[in-house]
PDB file of C-alpha atoms and ligand atoms in Angstrom:
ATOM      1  CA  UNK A   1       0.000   0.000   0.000  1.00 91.00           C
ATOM      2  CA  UNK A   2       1.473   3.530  -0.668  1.00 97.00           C
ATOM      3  CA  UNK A   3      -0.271   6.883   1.140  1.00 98.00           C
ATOM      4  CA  UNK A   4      -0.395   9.941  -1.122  1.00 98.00           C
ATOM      5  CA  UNK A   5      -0.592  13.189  -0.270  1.00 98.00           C
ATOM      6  CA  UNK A   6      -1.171  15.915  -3.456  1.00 98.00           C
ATOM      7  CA  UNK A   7       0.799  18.847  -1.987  1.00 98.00           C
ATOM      8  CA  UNK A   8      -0.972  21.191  -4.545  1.00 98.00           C
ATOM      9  CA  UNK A   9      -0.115  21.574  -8.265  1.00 98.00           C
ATOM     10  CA  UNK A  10       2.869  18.832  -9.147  1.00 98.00           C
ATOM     11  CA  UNK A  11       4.076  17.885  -5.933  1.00 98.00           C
ATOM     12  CA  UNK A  12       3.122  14.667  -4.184  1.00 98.00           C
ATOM     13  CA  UNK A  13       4.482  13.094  -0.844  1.00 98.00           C
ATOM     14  CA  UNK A  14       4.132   8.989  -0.989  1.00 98.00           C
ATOM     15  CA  UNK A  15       4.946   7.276   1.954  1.00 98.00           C
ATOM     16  CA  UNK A  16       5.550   3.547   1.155  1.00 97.00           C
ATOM     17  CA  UNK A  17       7.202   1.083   4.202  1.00 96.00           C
ATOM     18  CA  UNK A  18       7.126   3.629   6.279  1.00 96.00           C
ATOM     19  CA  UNK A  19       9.395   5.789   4.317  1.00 97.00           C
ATOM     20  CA  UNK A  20       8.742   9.127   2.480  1.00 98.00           C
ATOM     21  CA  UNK A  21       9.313   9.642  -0.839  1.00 98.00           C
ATOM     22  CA  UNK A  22       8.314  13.783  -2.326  1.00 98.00           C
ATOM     23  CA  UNK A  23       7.701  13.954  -6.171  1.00 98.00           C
ATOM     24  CA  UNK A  24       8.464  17.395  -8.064  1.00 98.00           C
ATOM     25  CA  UNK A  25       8.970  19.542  -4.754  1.00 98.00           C
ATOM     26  CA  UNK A  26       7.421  22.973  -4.690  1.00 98.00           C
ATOM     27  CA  UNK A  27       6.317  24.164  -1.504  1.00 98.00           C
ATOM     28  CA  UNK A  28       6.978  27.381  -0.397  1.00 97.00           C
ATOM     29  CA  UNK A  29       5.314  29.691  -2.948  1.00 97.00           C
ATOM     30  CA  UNK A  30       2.934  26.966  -4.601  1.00 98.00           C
ATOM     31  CA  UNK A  31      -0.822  28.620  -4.159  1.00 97.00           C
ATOM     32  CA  UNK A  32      -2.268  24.838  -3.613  1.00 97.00           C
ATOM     33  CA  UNK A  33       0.672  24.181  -0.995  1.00 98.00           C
ATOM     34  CA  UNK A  34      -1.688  22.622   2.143  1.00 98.00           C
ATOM     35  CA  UNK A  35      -0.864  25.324   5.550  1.00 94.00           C
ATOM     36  CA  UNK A  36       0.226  23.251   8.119  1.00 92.00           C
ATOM     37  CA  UNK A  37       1.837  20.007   6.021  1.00 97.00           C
ATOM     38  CA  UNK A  38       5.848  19.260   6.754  1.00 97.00           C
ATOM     39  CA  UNK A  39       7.834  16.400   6.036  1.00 98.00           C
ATOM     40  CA  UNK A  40       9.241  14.545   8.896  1.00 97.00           C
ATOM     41  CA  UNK A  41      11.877  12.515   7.429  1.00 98.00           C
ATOM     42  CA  UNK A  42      12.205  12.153   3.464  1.00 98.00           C
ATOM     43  CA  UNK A  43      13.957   8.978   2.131  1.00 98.00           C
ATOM     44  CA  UNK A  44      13.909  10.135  -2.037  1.00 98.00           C
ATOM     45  CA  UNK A  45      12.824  12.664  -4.537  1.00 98.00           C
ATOM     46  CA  UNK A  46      12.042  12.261  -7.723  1.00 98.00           C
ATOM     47  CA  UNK A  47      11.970  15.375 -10.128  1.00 99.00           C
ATOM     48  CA  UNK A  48      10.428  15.271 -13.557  1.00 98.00           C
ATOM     49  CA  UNK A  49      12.106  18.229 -15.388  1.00 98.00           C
ATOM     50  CA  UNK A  50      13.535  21.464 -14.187  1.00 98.00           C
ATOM     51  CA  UNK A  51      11.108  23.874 -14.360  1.00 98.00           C
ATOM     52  CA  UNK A  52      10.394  26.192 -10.935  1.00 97.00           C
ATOM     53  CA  UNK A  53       7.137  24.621 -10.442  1.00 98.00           C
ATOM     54  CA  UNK A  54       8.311  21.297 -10.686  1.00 98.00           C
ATOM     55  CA  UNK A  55      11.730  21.467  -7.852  1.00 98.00           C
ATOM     56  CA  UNK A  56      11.725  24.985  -6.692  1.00 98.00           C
ATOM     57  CA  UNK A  57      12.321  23.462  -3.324  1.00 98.00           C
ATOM     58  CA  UNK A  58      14.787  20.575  -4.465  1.00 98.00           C
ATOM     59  CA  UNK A  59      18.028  22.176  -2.749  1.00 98.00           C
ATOM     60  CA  UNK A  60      16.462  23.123   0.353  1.00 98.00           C
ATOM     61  CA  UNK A  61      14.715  19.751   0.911  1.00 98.00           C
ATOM     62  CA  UNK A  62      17.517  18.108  -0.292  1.00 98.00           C
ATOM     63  CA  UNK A  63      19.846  20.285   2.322  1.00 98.00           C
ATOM     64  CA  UNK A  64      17.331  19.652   5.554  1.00 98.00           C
ATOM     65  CA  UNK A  65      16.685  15.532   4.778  1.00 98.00           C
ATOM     66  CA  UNK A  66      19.615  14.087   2.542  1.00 98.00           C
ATOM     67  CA  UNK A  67      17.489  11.703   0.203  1.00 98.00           C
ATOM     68  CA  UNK A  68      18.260  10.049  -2.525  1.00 98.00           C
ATOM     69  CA  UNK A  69      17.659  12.792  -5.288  1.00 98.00           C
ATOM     70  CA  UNK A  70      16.689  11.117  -8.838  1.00 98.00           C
ATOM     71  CA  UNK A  71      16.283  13.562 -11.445  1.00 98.00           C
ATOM     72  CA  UNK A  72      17.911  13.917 -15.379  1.00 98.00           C
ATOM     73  CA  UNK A  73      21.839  13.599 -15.470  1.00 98.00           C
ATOM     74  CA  UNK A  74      21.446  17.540 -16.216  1.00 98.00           C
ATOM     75  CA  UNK A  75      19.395  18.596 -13.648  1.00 98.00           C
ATOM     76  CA  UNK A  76      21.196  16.319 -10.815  1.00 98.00           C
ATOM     77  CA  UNK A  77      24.553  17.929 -12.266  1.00 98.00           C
ATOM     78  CA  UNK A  78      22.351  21.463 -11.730  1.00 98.00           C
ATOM     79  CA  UNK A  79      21.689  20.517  -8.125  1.00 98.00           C
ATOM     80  CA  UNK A  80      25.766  19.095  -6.905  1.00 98.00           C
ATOM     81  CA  UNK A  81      26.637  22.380  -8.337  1.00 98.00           C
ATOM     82  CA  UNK A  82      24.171  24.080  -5.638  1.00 98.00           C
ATOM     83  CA  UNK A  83      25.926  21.878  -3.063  1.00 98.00           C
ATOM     84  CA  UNK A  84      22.917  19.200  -3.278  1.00 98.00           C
ATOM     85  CA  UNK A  85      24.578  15.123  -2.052  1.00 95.00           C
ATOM     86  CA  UNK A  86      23.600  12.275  -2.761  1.00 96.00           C
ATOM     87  CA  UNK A  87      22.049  12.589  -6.452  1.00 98.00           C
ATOM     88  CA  UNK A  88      21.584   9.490  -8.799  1.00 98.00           C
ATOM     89  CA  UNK A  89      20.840  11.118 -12.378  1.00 98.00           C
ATOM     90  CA  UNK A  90      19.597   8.824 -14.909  1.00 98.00           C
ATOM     91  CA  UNK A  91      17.899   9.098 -18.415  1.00 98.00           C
ATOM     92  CA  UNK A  92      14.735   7.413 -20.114  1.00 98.00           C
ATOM     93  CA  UNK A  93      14.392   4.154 -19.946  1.00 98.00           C
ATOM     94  CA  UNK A  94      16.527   3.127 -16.853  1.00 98.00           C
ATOM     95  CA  UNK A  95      15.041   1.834 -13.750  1.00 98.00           C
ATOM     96  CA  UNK A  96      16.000   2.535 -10.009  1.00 98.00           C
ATOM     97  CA  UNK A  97      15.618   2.323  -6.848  1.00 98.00           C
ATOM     98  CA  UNK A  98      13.859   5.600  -4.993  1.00 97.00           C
ATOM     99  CA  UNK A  99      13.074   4.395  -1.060  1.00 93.00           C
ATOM    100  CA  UNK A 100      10.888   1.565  -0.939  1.00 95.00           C
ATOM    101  CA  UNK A 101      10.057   2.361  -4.625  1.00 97.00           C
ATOM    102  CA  UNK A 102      11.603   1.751  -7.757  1.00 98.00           C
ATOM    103  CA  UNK A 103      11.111   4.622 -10.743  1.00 98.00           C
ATOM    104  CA  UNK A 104      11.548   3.938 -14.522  1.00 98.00           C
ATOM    105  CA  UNK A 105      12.275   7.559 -16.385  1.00 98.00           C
ATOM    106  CA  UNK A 106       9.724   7.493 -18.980  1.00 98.00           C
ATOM    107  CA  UNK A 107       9.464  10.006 -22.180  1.00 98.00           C
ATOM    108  CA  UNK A 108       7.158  13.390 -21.518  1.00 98.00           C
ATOM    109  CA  UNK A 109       6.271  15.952 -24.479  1.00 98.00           C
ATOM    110  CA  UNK A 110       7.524  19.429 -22.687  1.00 98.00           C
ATOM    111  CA  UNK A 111      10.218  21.371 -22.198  1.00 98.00           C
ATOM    112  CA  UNK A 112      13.093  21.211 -19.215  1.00 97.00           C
ATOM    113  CA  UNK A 113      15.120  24.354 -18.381  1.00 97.00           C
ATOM    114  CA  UNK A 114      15.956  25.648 -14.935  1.00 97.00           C
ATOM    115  CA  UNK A 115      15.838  28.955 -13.726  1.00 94.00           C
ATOM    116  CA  UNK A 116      19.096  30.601 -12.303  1.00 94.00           C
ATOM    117  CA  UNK A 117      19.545  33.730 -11.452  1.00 92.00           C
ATOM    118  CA  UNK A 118      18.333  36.074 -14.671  1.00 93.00           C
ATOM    119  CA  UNK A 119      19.986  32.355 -16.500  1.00 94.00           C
ATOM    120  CA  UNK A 120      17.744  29.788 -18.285  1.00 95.00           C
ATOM    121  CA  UNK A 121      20.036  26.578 -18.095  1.00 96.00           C
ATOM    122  CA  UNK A 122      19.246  23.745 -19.985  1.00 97.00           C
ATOM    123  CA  UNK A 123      17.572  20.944 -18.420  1.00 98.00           C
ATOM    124  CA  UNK A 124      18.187  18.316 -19.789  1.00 98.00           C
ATOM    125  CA  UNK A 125      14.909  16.162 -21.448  1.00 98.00           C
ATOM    126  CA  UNK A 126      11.643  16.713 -19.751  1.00 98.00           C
ATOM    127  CA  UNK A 127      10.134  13.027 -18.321  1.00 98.00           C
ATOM    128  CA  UNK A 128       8.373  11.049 -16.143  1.00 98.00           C
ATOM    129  CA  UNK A 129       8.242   7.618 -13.909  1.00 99.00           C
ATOM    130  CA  UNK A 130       6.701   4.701 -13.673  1.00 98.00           C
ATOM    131  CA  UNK A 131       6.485   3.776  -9.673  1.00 98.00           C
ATOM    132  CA  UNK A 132       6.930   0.215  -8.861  1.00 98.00           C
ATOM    133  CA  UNK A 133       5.671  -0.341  -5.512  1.00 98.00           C
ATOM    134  CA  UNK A 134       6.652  -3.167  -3.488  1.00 97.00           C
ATOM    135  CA  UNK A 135       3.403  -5.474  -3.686  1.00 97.00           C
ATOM    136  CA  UNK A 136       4.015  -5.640  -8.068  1.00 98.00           C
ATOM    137  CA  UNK A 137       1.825  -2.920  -8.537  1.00 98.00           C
ATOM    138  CA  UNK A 138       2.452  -0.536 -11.053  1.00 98.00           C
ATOM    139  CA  UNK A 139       1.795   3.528 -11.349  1.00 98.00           C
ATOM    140  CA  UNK A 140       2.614   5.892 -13.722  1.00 99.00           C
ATOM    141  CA  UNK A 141       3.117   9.525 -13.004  1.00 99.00           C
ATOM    142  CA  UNK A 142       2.702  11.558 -16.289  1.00 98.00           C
ATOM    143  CA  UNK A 143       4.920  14.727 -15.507  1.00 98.00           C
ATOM    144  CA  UNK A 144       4.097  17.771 -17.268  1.00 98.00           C
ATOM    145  CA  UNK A 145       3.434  16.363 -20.918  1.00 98.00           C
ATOM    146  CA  UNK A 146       0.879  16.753 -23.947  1.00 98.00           C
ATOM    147  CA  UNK A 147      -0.387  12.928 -24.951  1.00 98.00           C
ATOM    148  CA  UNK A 148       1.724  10.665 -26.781  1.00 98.00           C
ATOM    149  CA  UNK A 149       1.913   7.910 -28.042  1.00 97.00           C
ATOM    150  CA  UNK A 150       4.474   6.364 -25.741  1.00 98.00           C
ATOM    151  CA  UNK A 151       1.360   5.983 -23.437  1.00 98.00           C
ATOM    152  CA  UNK A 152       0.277   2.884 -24.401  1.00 98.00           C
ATOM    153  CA  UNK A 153       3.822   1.316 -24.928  1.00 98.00           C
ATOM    154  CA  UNK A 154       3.561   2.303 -21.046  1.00 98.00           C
ATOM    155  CA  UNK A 155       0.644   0.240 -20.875  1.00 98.00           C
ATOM    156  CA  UNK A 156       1.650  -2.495 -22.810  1.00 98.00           C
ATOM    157  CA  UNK A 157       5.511  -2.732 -20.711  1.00 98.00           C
ATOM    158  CA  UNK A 158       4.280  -1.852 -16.873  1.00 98.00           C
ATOM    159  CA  UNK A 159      -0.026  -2.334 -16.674  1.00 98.00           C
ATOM    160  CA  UNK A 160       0.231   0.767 -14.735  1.00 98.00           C
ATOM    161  CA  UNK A 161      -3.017   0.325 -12.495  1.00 98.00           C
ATOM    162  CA  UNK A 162      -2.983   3.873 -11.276  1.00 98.00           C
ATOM    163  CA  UNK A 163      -1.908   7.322 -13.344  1.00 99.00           C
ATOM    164  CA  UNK A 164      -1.116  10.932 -11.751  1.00 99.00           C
ATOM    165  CA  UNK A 165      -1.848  13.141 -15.279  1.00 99.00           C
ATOM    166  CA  UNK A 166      -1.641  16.721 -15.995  1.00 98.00           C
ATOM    167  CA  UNK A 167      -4.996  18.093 -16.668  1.00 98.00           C
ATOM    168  CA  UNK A 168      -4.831  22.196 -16.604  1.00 98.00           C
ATOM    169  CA  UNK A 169      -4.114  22.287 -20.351  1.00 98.00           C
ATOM    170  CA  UNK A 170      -2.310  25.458 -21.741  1.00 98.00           C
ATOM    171  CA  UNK A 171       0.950  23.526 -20.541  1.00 98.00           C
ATOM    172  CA  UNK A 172       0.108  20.503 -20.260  1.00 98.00           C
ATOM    173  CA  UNK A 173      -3.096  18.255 -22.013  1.00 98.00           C
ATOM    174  CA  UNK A 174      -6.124  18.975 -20.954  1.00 98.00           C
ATOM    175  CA  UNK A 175      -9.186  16.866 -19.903  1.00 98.00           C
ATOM    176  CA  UNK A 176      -9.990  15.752 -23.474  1.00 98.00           C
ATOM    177  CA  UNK A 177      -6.053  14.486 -24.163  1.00 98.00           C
ATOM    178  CA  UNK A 178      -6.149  13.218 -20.575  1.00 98.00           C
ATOM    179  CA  UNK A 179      -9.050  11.444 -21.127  1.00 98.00           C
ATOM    180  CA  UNK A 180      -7.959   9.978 -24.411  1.00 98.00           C
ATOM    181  CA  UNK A 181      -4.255   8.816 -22.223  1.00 98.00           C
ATOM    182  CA  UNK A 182      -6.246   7.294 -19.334  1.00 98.00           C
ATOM    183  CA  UNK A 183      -7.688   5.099 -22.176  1.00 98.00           C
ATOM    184  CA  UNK A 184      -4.507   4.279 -23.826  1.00 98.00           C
ATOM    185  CA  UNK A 185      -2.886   3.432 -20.172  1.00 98.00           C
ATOM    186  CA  UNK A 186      -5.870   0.897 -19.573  1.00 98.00           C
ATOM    187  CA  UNK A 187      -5.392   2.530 -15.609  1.00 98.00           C
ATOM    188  CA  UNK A 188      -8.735   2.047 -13.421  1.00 98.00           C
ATOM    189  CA  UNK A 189      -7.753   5.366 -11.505  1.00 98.00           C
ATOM    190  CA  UNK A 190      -6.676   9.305 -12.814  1.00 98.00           C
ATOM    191  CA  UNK A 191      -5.423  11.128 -10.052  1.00 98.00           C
ATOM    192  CA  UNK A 192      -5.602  14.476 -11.888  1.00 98.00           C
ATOM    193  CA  UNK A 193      -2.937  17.332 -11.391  1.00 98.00           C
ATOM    194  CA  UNK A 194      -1.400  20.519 -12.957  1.00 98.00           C
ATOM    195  CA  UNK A 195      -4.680  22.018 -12.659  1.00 98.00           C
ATOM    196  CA  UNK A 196      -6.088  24.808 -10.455  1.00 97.00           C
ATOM    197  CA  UNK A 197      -3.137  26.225  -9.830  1.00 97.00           C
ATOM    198  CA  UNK A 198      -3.538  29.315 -11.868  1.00 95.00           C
ATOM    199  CA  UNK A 199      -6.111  30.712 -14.104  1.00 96.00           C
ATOM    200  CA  UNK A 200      -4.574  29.538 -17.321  1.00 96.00           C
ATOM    201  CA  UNK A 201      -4.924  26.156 -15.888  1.00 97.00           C
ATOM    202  CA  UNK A 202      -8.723  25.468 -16.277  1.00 97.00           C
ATOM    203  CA  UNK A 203      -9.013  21.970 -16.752  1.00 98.00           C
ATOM    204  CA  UNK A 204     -11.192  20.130 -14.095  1.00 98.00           C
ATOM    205  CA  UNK A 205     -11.704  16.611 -12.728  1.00 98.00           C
ATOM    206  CA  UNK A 206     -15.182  17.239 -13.618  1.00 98.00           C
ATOM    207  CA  UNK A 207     -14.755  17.907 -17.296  1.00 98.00           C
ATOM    208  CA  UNK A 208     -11.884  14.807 -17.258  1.00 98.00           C
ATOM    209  CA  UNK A 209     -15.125  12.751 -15.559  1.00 98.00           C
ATOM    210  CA  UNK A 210     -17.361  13.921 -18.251  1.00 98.00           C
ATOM    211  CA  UNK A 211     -14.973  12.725 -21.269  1.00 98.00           C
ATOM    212  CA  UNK A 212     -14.282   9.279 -19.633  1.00 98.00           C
ATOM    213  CA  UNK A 213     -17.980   8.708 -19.352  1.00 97.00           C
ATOM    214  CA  UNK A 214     -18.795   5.052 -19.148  1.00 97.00           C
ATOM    215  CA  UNK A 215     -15.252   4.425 -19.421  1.00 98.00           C
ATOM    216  CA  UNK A 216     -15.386   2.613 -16.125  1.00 98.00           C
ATOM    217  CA  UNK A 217     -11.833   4.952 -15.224  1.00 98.00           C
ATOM    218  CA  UNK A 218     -12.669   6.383 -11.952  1.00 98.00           C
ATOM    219  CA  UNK A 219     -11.467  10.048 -11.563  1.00 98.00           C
ATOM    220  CA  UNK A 220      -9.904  10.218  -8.111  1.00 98.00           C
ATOM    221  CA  UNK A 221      -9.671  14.286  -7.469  1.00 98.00           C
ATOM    222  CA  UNK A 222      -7.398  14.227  -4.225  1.00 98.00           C
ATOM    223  CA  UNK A 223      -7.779  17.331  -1.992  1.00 98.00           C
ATOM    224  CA  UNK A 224      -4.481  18.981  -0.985  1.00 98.00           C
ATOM    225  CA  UNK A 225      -3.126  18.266   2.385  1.00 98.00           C
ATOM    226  CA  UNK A 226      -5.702  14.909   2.531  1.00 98.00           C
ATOM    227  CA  UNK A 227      -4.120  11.745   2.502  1.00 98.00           C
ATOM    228  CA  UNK A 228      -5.443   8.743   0.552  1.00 98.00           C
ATOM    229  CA  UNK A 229      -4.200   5.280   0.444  1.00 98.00           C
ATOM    230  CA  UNK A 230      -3.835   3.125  -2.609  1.00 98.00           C
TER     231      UNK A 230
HETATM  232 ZN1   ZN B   1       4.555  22.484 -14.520  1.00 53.71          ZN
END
């Protein structure tokens, strides 16, 4: 069993065997951020791509709990140049171990640059993971990413039982792509996210609901702060 907790926007804590494990930290500054939520201990992180929004507070999280920080070779190169330990960059297609989890970098149509200073370095090739819990279930968490077709190679490799998509649209899909990717993953659960956030990013669990109509794909719209078990 893994306990999730949506953080707001991109950022999820899991906690799996009693260790914590914080996906695409932004916390201070992220409107969605749940008021009173701190991590205790934090075994791994796992960032997607380099954007602000996605591991604005990598180095200080990184600083306070040592994990195991997975990221692209670039952006874990990024992050030992800000003094960050312990980093285990990888690319696409490689699997490791993250905590109690292991993560497979997957391919995600975006961009990856990271803000530093007034300088936009580049970040290396925007991704994903597929989360390999302990009990042989399999989830995938989209990243920021329009649909592709790599989706249902995803589907075909892992069964991926559970998927975390992107569903504001503007920077990501929207409900209609998302709706059209829960299909291709075969998943019985979307946890929506990306959305909410800010105005651009008006794409709602209810409108993903509405396009995966009789579908028999639950939408599972996590509050912020709440934790749910899977
Ligand atoms: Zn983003």
């Amino acid at each position: 069993m893994v306990n999730i907790t949506w953080l707001g926007h991109g950022t999820f804590a899991l906690g799996v065997n009693g260790e914590s494990i914080v996906i695409d930290p932004w916390l201070e500054g992220n409107p969605k951020f749940p008021s009173g939520f701190a991590f205790s201990r934090l075994d791994a992180m796992l960032i997607t791509h380099g954007h602000f929004d996605h591991m604005a507070s990598a180095i200080e999280l990184a600083k306070k709990f040592s994990p195991k920080v997975i990221a692209n070779y670039e952006i874990c190169t990024w992050l030992e140049s800000k003094g960050v330990a312990n980093t285990s960059g990888m690319n696409k297609g490689g699997r490791q171990q993250a905590g109690a989890l292991a993560a497979t970098m997957t391919h995600a149509l975006h961009s990856s640059s990271i803000q530093d200073g007034s300088n936009l370095i580049y970040g290396g090739e925007p991704g994903g993971y597929i989360l390999h819990l302990p009990d042989g279930r399999n989830a995938y968490f989209a990243g920021d990413t329009a649909i592709c077709s790599e989706m249902a190679l995803y589907a075909s490799i892992y069964k991926p039982e559970l998927a975390f998509l992107p569903i504001g649209d503007h920077y990501t899909m929207g409900p209609e792509e998302a709706a059209h990717a829960a299909r291709m993953l075969q998943v019985k659960k979307v946890i929506p996210m990306h959305y909410g956030t800010f105005p651009v990013l008006a794409g709602t669990p209810e409108a993903l609901g509405a396009k995966l109509a009789g579908s028999g794909i639950e939408v599972w719209a996590v509050e912020p702060g709440k934790t749910v078990n899977w």
